[in-house]
Amino acid sequence: MKTNIGISDENRKSVSDQLTKLLADEFILYTKTRNAHWNVEGPDFHTMHLFFESQYEQLDEIMDSVAERIRKIGHYAPATLTQFLQLTHLTEKGADKNDSMSFLKELLEDHESVIEFIRGNINPIANDFNDAGTSDFLTGLMETHEGMAWFLRAHFK
């Protein structure tokens, strides 16, 4: 059945294209955070192991919400590793060491990259593509990433 939500097919496709890139970024960031959780070493192991777990659990919920947003506007979410690697703005390159500070630095940079990508899409999606719902969704998501980045950044003070 045709999606009839007051947004043209062309605009819904344009929005979906940006959301699929975001979903890919979220998946790569989730995987890198899982890596930190699994492989962190050092005297702060237990604390950081739990910290990274809390972060990847948030990212898991984010991924699901982005995929569901894509479906709500009438498109299909990418769901293969090949698609994610083709769509992402992030790199798979991991930290050179398995210490918490290396993982924190890498993950912070990725969160900041995701925040910039989201911020750059909020107004165009609302104004150019007539999708206030997705724009509002992205604003909330950006704020979530800002909070996660703050928690990462706080380790460097």
Coordinates of N, CA, C and O in Angstrom, one line a residue:
M1 N 0.8 -1.2 0.0 CA 0.0 0.0 0.0 C 0.9 1.2 0.0 O 1.9 1.3 0.7
K2 N 0.5 2.2 -0.8 CA 1.3 3.5 -0.9 C 1.3 4.2 0.4 O 0.3 4.3 1.2
T3 N 2.5 4.8 0.7 CA 2.6 5.6 1.9 C 2.1 7.0 1.6 O 2.6 7.7 0.7
N4 N 1.0 7.4 2.3 CA 0.4 8.7 2.1 C 0.4 9.5 3.4 O -0.6 9.5 4.1
I5 N 1.5 10.2 3.6 CA 1.7 10.9 4.9 C 1.9 12.4 4.7 O 2.4 13.1 5.6
G6 N 1.5 12.9 3.5 CA 1.7 14.4 3.2 C 3.1 14.8 2.8 O 3.4 16.0 2.8
I7 N 3.9 13.8 2.5 CA 5.3 14.1 2.0 C 5.4 13.4 0.6 O 5.1 12.3 0.5
S8 N 5.9 14.2 -0.4 CA 6.0 13.6 -1.7 C 6.9 12.4 -1.7 O 7.8 12.2 -0.8
D9 N 6.7 11.5 -2.7 CA 7.6 10.3 -2.8 C 9.0 10.7 -2.9 O 9.9 10.1 -2.3
E10 N 9.3 11.8 -3.7 CA 10.6 12.2 -3.9 C 11.3 12.7 -2.6 O 12.4 12.4 -2.3
N11 N 10.5 13.5 -1.9 CA 11.0 14.0 -0.6 C 11.2 12.8 0.4 O 12.2 12.8 1.2
R12 N 10.3 11.9 0.5 CA 10.5 10.7 1.4 C 11.7 10.0 1.0 O 12.5 9.5 1.9
K13 N 12.0 9.8 -0.3 CA 13.2 9.1 -0.7 C 14.5 9.9 -0.3 O 15.4 9.3 0.2
S14 N 14.5 11.2 -0.5 CA 15.6 12.0 -0.1 C 15.9 11.9 1.4 O 17.0 11.8 1.9
V15 N 14.8 11.9 2.2 CA 15.0 11.8 3.7 C 15.5 10.4 4.0 O 16.4 10.2 4.8
S16 N 14.9 9.4 3.4 CA 15.3 8.0 3.6 C 16.8 7.8 3.3 O 17.5 7.1 4.0
D17 N 17.3 8.5 2.2 CA 18.7 8.4 1.9 C 19.6 8.9 3.0 O 20.6 8.3 3.3
Q18 N 19.2 10.0 3.6 CA 20.0 10.5 4.7 C 19.9 9.6 6.0 O 20.9 9.3 6.7
L19 N 18.7 9.1 6.2 CA 18.5 8.2 7.4 C 19.3 6.9 7.2 O 19.8 6.3 8.2
T20 N 19.4 6.4 6.0 CA 20.2 5.1 5.8 C 21.6 5.4 6.1 O 22.3 4.5 6.6
K21 N 22.1 6.5 5.7 CA 23.5 6.9 6.0 C 23.7 6.9 7.6 O 24.7 6.5 8.1
L22 N 22.7 7.6 8.2 CA 22.8 7.7 9.7 C 22.7 6.3 10.3 O 23.5 6.0 11.2
L23 N 21.9 5.4 9.8 CA 21.8 4.1 10.4 C 23.1 3.3 10.2 O 23.5 2.6 11.1
A24 N 23.7 3.5 9.1 CA 25.1 2.9 8.9 C 26.1 3.4 9.9 O 26.8 2.7 10.5
D25 N 26.1 4.7 10.1 CA 27.0 5.3 11.1 C 26.7 4.8 12.5 O 27.6 4.4 13.2
E26 N 25.4 4.7 12.8 CA 25.0 4.1 14.1 C 25.5 2.7 14.3 O 26.0 2.3 15.4
F27 N 25.4 1.9 13.2 CA 25.8 0.5 13.3 C 27.3 0.4 13.5 O 27.8 -0.4 14.3
I28 N 28.1 1.2 12.7 CA 29.5 1.1 12.9 C 29.9 1.6 14.3 O 30.8 1.0 14.9
L29 N 29.3 2.7 14.7 CA 29.6 3.2 16.1 C 29.3 2.1 17.2 O 30.0 1.9 18.1
Y30 N 28.1 1.5 17.0 CA 27.7 0.4 17.9 C 28.8 -0.7 17.9 O 29.2 -1.2 19.0
T31 N 29.2 -1.1 16.7 CA 30.2 -2.2 16.6 C 31.6 -1.8 17.3 O 32.2 -2.6 18.0
K32 N 32.0 -0.5 17.1 CA 33.2 -0.1 17.7 C 33.1 0.0 19.2 O 34.1 -0.2 19.9
T33 N 31.9 0.4 19.7 CA 31.7 0.5 21.1 C 31.7 -0.9 21.7 O 32.2 -1.2 22.8
R34 N 31.1 -1.9 21.0 CA 31.1 -3.3 21.4 C 32.6 -3.8 21.5 O 33.0 -4.5 22.5
N35 N 33.4 -3.4 20.5 CA 34.8 -3.7 20.5 C 35.5 -3.2 21.8 O 36.3 -3.9 22.4
A36 N 35.2 -2.0 22.1 CA 35.8 -1.4 23.3 C 35.4 -2.2 24.5 O 36.2 -2.5 25.4
H37 N 34.1 -2.5 24.6 CA 33.6 -3.3 25.7 C 34.3 -4.6 25.9 O 34.7 -5.0 27.0
W38 N 34.5 -5.3 24.8 CA 35.1 -6.6 24.8 C 36.6 -6.6 25.0 O 37.1 -7.5 25.6
N39 N 37.2 -5.6 24.5 CA 38.7 -5.6 24.5 C 39.4 -4.6 25.4 O 40.7 -4.6 25.4
V40 N 38.7 -3.8 26.1 CA 39.4 -2.9 27.0 C 40.3 -3.6 28.0 O 39.9 -4.6 28.5
E41 N 41.4 -3.0 28.3 CA 42.4 -3.6 29.3 C 42.9 -2.5 30.2 O 42.9 -1.3 29.8
G42 N 43.4 -2.9 31.3 CA 44.0 -1.9 32.2 C 43.4 -1.9 33.6 O 42.5 -2.6 33.8
P43 N 44.0 -1.0 34.4 CA 43.5 -1.0 35.8 C 42.1 -0.6 36.0 O 41.4 -0.8 37.0
D44 N 41.5 0.1 35.0 CA 40.1 0.6 35.0 C 39.2 -0.4 34.2 O 38.1 0.0 33.9
F45 N 39.7 -1.6 34.0 CA 38.9 -2.5 33.2 C 37.4 -2.6 33.6 O 36.5 -2.4 32.7
H46 N 37.2 -3.0 34.8 CA 35.8 -3.2 35.2 C 34.9 -2.0 35.0 O 33.8 -2.1 34.4
T47 N 35.3 -0.9 35.4 CA 34.5 0.4 35.3 C 34.3 0.7 33.8 O 33.2 1.0 33.4
M48 N 35.3 0.6 33.0 CA 35.2 0.9 31.6 C 34.4 -0.2 30.8 O 33.6 0.2 29.9
H49 N 34.5 -1.4 31.2 CA 33.7 -2.5 30.6 C 32.3 -2.2 30.8 O 31.5 -2.3 29.8
L50 N 31.9 -1.8 32.0 CA 30.5 -1.4 32.3 C 30.0 -0.2 31.6 O 28.9 -0.1 31.1
F51 N 30.9 0.8 31.5 CA 30.6 2.1 30.8 C 30.4 1.8 29.3 O 29.4 2.3 28.8
F52 N 31.3 1.1 28.7 CA 31.1 0.8 27.3 C 29.8 0.0 27.0 O 29.1 0.2 26.0
E53 N 29.4 -0.8 28.0 CA 28.2 -1.6 27.8 C 27.0 -0.7 27.8 O 26.1 -0.8 27.0
S54 N 27.0 0.3 28.7 CA 25.9 1.3 28.8 C 25.8 2.0 27.5 O 24.7 2.4 27.0
Q55 N 26.9 2.4 26.9 CA 26.9 3.1 25.7 C 26.4 2.3 24.5 O 25.6 2.7 23.7
Y56 N 26.9 1.0 24.4 CA 26.4 0.2 23.2 C 24.9 -0.1 23.4 O 24.2 -0.3 22.4
E57 N 24.4 -0.2 24.6 CA 23.0 -0.5 24.8 C 22.2 0.7 24.3 O 21.1 0.5 23.7
Q58 N 22.6 1.9 24.6 CA 22.0 3.1 24.0 C 22.0 3.1 22.5 O 21.0 3.4 21.9
L59 N 23.1 2.8 21.9 CA 23.3 2.7 20.5 C 22.4 1.7 19.9 O 21.8 1.9 18.8
D60 N 22.2 0.6 20.5 CA 21.3 -0.5 20.0 C 19.9 0.1 19.9 O 19.2 -0.1 18.9
E61 N 19.4 0.8 20.9 CA 18.1 1.5 20.8 C 18.0 2.5 19.7 O 17.0 2.6 19.0
I62 N 19.1 3.3 19.6 CA 19.1 4.3 18.5 C 19.0 3.6 17.2 O 18.2 4.1 16.3
M63 N 19.8 2.6 16.9 CA 19.7 1.9 15.6 C 18.3 1.5 15.3 O 17.8 1.6 14.2
D64 N 17.6 0.9 16.3 CA 16.3 0.4 16.1 C 15.4 1.6 15.7 O 14.5 1.5 14.8
S65 N 15.5 2.7 16.4 CA 14.6 3.8 16.2 C 14.9 4.4 14.8 O 13.9 4.9 14.1
V66 N 16.1 4.5 14.3 CA 16.4 5.0 13.0 C 15.8 4.1 11.9 O 15.2 4.5 11.0
A67 N 16.0 2.8 12.1 CA 15.5 1.8 11.1 C 14.0 1.9 11.1 O 13.4 1.9 10.0
E68 N 13.3 2.1 12.2 CA 11.9 2.2 12.3 C 11.4 3.5 11.6 O 10.4 3.6 11.0
R69 N 12.2 4.6 11.8 CA 11.8 5.8 11.2 C 11.9 5.7 9.6 O 11.0 6.2 8.9
I70 N 12.9 5.0 9.1 CA 13.0 4.7 7.7 C 11.7 4.0 7.2 O 11.1 4.3 6.2
R71 N 11.3 3.0 8.0 CA 10.1 2.2 7.6 C 8.8 3.1 7.7 O 7.9 3.0 6.9
K72 N 8.7 4.0 8.7 CA 7.6 4.8 8.9 C 7.3 5.7 7.7 O 6.2 6.1 7.4
I73 N 8.4 6.1 7.0 CA 8.3 7.0 5.9 C 8.2 6.2 4.6 O 8.3 6.8 3.5
G74 N 8.1 4.9 4.7 CA 7.8 4.1 3.5 C 9.0 3.5 2.8 O 8.8 3.1 1.6
H75 N 10.1 3.4 3.4 CA 11.3 2.8 2.8 C 11.8 1.6 3.6 O 11.4 1.4 4.7
Y76 N 12.8 0.9 3.0 CA 13.4 -0.2 3.7 C 14.7 0.2 4.3 O 15.5 0.9 3.6
A77 N 15.0 -0.3 5.5 CA 16.3 0.0 6.1 C 17.3 -1.0 5.6 O 17.1 -2.2 5.4
P78 N 18.6 -0.5 5.4 CA 19.6 -1.4 5.0 C 19.9 -2.3 6.2 O 19.7 -1.9 7.3
A79 N 20.4 -3.5 5.9 CA 20.6 -4.4 7.0 C 21.7 -5.4 6.8 O 21.8 -6.4 7.4
T80 N 22.6 -5.0 5.9 CA 23.8 -5.9 5.7 C 25.1 -5.1 6.0 O 25.1 -3.9 5.9
L81 N 26.1 -5.9 6.3 CA 27.4 -5.2 6.6 C 27.9 -4.5 5.4 O 28.5 -3.4 5.5
T82 N 27.7 -5.1 4.3 CA 28.2 -4.5 3.0 C 27.5 -3.1 2.8 O 28.2 -2.1 2.5
Q83 N 26.2 -3.1 3.0 CA 25.5 -1.8 2.9 C 26.0 -0.8 3.9 O 26.2 0.4 3.5
F84 N 26.1 -1.2 5.1 CA 26.5 -0.3 6.1 C 27.9 0.3 5.8 O 28.1 1.5 6.0
L85 N 28.8 -0.5 5.4 CA 30.2 0.0 5.0 C 30.2 0.9 3.8 O 31.0 1.8 3.7
Q86 N 29.2 0.7 2.9 CA 29.1 1.6 1.7 C 28.5 2.9 2.1 O 28.8 3.9 1.5
L87 N 27.6 2.9 3.1 CA 26.9 4.1 3.5 C 27.5 5.0 4.5 O 27.2 6.2 4.6
T88 N 28.3 4.4 5.4 CA 28.8 5.1 6.6 C 29.8 6.2 6.3 O 30.5 6.2 5.2
H89 N 29.8 7.2 7.1 CA 30.8 8.3 7.1 C 32.0 8.0 8.0 O 33.0 8.6 7.9
L90 N 31.8 7.0 8.8 CA 32.9 6.6 9.8 C 33.8 5.6 9.2 O 33.5 5.0 8.2
T91 N 34.9 5.3 9.9 CA 35.8 4.3 9.4 C 35.8 3.1 10.4 O 35.4 3.3 11.5
E92 N 36.2 2.0 9.9 CA 36.3 0.8 10.8 C 37.5 0.8 11.6 O 37.7 0.1 12.5
K93 N 38.5 1.7 11.2 CA 39.8 1.7 11.9 C 39.5 1.8 13.4 O 38.8 2.6 13.9
G94 N 40.2 0.9 14.1 CA 40.0 0.8 15.6 C 41.2 1.5 16.3 O 42.2 1.9 15.7
A95 N 41.0 1.6 17.6 CA 42.1 2.2 18.4 C 43.4 1.3 18.3 O 43.3 0.1 18.1
D96 N 44.5 2.0 18.4 CA 45.8 1.3 18.2 C 46.1 0.4 19.5 O 46.9 -0.5 19.4
K97 N 45.5 0.8 20.6 CA 45.8 0.2 21.9 C 44.4 -0.3 22.4 O 43.4 0.2 22.0
N98 N 44.5 -1.1 23.4 CA 43.2 -1.6 24.1 C 43.0 -0.9 25.4 O 42.3 -1.5 26.3
D99 N 43.6 0.2 25.6 CA 43.4 1.0 26.9 C 42.2 1.9 26.7 O 41.8 2.2 25.6
S100 N 41.6 2.2 27.8 CA 40.3 2.9 27.8 C 40.5 4.3 27.1 O 39.6 4.7 26.4
M101 N 41.6 5.0 27.4 CA 41.7 6.3 26.8 C 41.7 6.3 25.3 O 41.2 7.2 24.6
S102 N 42.4 5.3 24.7 CA 42.4 5.2 23.2 C 41.0 4.9 22.7 O 40.5 5.5 21.7
F103 N 40.2 4.0 23.3 CA 38.9 3.8 22.9 C 38.0 5.0 23.1 O 37.2 5.3 22.2
L104 N 38.1 5.7 24.2 CA 37.3 6.9 24.5 C 37.6 7.9 23.4 O 36.6 8.6 22.9
K105 N 38.8 8.2 23.1 CA 39.1 9.2 22.1 C 38.5 8.8 20.7 O 37.9 9.7 20.1
E106 N 38.7 7.6 20.3 CA 38.1 7.2 19.0 C 36.6 7.3 19.0 O 36.0 7.8 18.0
L107 N 35.9 6.8 20.1 CA 34.5 6.9 20.1 C 33.9 8.3 20.2 O 32.9 8.6 19.6
L108 N 34.7 9.1 20.9 CA 34.3 10.6 21.0 C 34.3 11.2 19.6 O 33.4 11.9 19.2
E109 N 35.4 11.0 18.9 CA 35.5 11.5 17.5 C 34.3 11.0 16.6 O 33.8 11.8 15.9
D110 N 33.9 9.8 16.8 CA 32.9 9.2 16.0 C 31.5 9.8 16.4 O 30.7 10.2 15.5
H111 N 31.3 10.0 17.7 CA 30.0 10.6 18.1 C 30.0 12.1 17.6 O 28.9 12.5 17.1
E112 N 31.1 12.8 17.7 CA 31.1 14.2 17.2 C 30.8 14.2 15.7 O 30.1 15.1 15.2
S113 N 31.3 13.3 14.9 CA 31.0 13.2 13.5 C 29.6 12.9 13.2 O 28.9 13.6 12.4
V114 N 29.0 12.0 14.0 CA 27.5 11.7 13.9 C 26.7 13.0 14.2 O 25.7 13.3 13.6
I115 N 27.1 13.7 15.3 CA 26.4 14.9 15.7 C 26.4 15.9 14.6 O 25.4 16.5 14.3
E116 N 27.5 16.1 14.0 CA 27.6 17.1 12.9 C 26.8 16.7 11.7 O 26.1 17.5 11.1
F117 N 26.7 15.4 11.4 CA 25.9 14.9 10.3 C 24.4 15.1 10.6 O 23.7 15.6 9.7
I118 N 24.0 14.8 11.8 CA 22.6 15.0 12.2 C 22.3 16.5 12.1 O 21.3 16.9 11.5
R119 N 23.1 17.3 12.7 CA 22.8 18.7 12.8 C 22.7 19.3 11.4 O 21.8 20.2 11.1
G120 N 23.5 18.8 10.5 CA 23.4 19.3 9.1 C 22.2 18.9 8.3 O 21.9 19.4 7.3
N121 N 21.4 17.9 8.9 CA 20.2 17.4 8.2 C 18.9 17.9 8.8 O 17.9 17.8 8.2
I122 N 19.0 18.5 10.0 CA 17.7 18.9 10.7 C 16.9 19.9 9.9 O 15.7 19.6 9.6
N123 N 17.5 21.0 9.6 CA 16.8 22.0 8.9 C 16.4 21.7 7.4 O 15.3 21.9 7.0
P124 N 17.4 21.1 6.7 CA 17.0 20.7 5.3 C 15.8 19.7 5.3 O 15.0 19.8 4.4
I125 N 15.8 18.7 6.2 CA 14.7 17.7 6.2 C 13.4 18.4 6.5 O 12.4 18.1 5.9
A126 N 13.4 19.4 7.4 CA 12.2 20.1 7.7 C 11.8 21.0 6.6 O 10.6 21.0 6.2
N127 N 12.7 21.8 6.2 CA 12.4 22.9 5.2 C 12.4 22.5 3.8 O 11.5 22.9 3.0
D128 N 13.4 21.7 3.3 CA 13.4 21.4 1.9 C 12.6 20.2 1.6 O 12.1 20.0 0.5
F129 N 12.4 19.2 2.5 CA 11.7 18.0 2.3 C 10.4 17.9 3.0 O 9.7 16.8 2.9
N130 N 10.0 18.9 3.7 CA 8.7 19.0 4.3 C 8.4 17.9 5.3 O 7.3 17.3 5.4
D131 N 9.4 17.5 6.0 CA 9.3 16.3 7.0 C 9.7 16.8 8.4 O 10.8 16.5 8.9
A132 N 8.7 17.5 9.0 CA 8.9 18.0 10.4 C 9.1 16.8 11.4 O 9.9 16.9 12.3
G133 N 8.4 15.7 11.1 CA 8.5 14.6 12.0 C 10.0 14.0 12.1 O 10.5 13.8 13.2
T134 N 10.6 13.8 10.9 CA 11.9 13.3 10.9 C 12.9 14.4 11.5 O 13.9 14.0 12.2
S135 N 12.7 15.6 11.2 CA 13.5 16.7 11.7 C 13.5 16.7 13.2 O 14.5 16.8 13.9
D136 N 12.3 16.6 13.8 CA 12.1 16.5 15.2 C 12.8 15.3 15.8 O 13.5 15.3 16.8
F137 N 12.6 14.1 15.1 CA 13.3 12.9 15.5 C 14.8 13.1 15.6 O 15.5 12.7 16.5
L138 N 15.3 13.7 14.5 CA 16.8 13.9 14.5 C 17.3 14.9 15.6 O 18.4 14.7 16.1
T139 N 16.5 15.9 15.9 CA 16.9 16.8 17.0 C 17.0 16.0 18.3 O 18.0 16.2 19.0
G140 N 16.1 15.2 18.6 CA 16.2 14.3 19.8 C 17.4 13.4 19.8 O 18.1 13.2 20.8
L141 N 17.6 12.8 18.6 CA 18.7 11.9 18.5 C 20.1 12.7 18.6 O 21.0 12.1 19.3
M142 N 20.1 13.9 18.1 CA 21.4 14.7 18.2 C 21.6 14.9 19.7 O 22.8 14.8 20.2
E143 N 20.6 15.3 20.4 CA 20.7 15.5 21.9 C 21.2 14.3 22.6 O 22.0 14.4 23.5
T144 N 20.7 13.1 22.2 CA 21.2 11.9 22.8 C 22.7 11.7 22.6 O 23.4 11.4 23.5
H145 N 23.1 11.9 21.3 CA 24.5 11.8 21.0 C 25.4 12.8 21.7 O 26.5 12.5 22.1
E146 N 24.8 14.0 21.9 CA 25.6 15.0 22.6 C 25.8 14.6 24.1 O 26.9 14.8 24.6
G147 N 24.8 14.0 24.7 CA 24.9 13.4 26.0 C 26.0 12.3 26.1 O 26.8 12.3 27.0
M148 N 25.9 11.4 25.1 CA 26.9 10.3 25.1 C 28.3 10.9 24.9 O 29.2 10.4 25.5
A149 N 28.4 11.9 24.0 CA 29.8 12.5 23.8 C 30.3 13.2 25.0 O 31.5 13.1 25.4
W150 N 29.4 13.8 25.8 CA 29.8 14.5 27.0 C 30.3 13.5 28.0 O 31.3 13.7 28.6
F151 N 29.7 12.3 28.1 CA 30.1 11.3 29.0 C 31.5 10.8 28.6 O 32.4 10.5 29.4
L152 N 31.8 10.7 27.3 CA 33.1 10.3 26.8 C 34.1 11.3 27.1 O 35.2 11.1 27.6
R153 N 33.7 12.6 26.8 CA 34.6 13.7 26.9 C 35.0 14.0 28.3 O 36.2 14.4 28.6
A154 N 34.1 13.7 29.3 CA 34.4 13.9 30.7 C 35.6 13.1 31.2 O 36.2 13.5 32.2
H155 N 35.9 12.1 30.5 CA 37.1 11.2 31.0 C 38.4 11.9 30.7 O 39.4 11.5 31.2
F156 N 38.4 13.0 29.9 CA 39.6 13.7 29.5 C 39.9 14.9 30.4 O 40.9 15.6 30.2
K157 N 39.1 15.2 31.4 CA 39.3 16.3 32.3 C 40.2 16.0 33.5 O 40.2 14.9 34.0

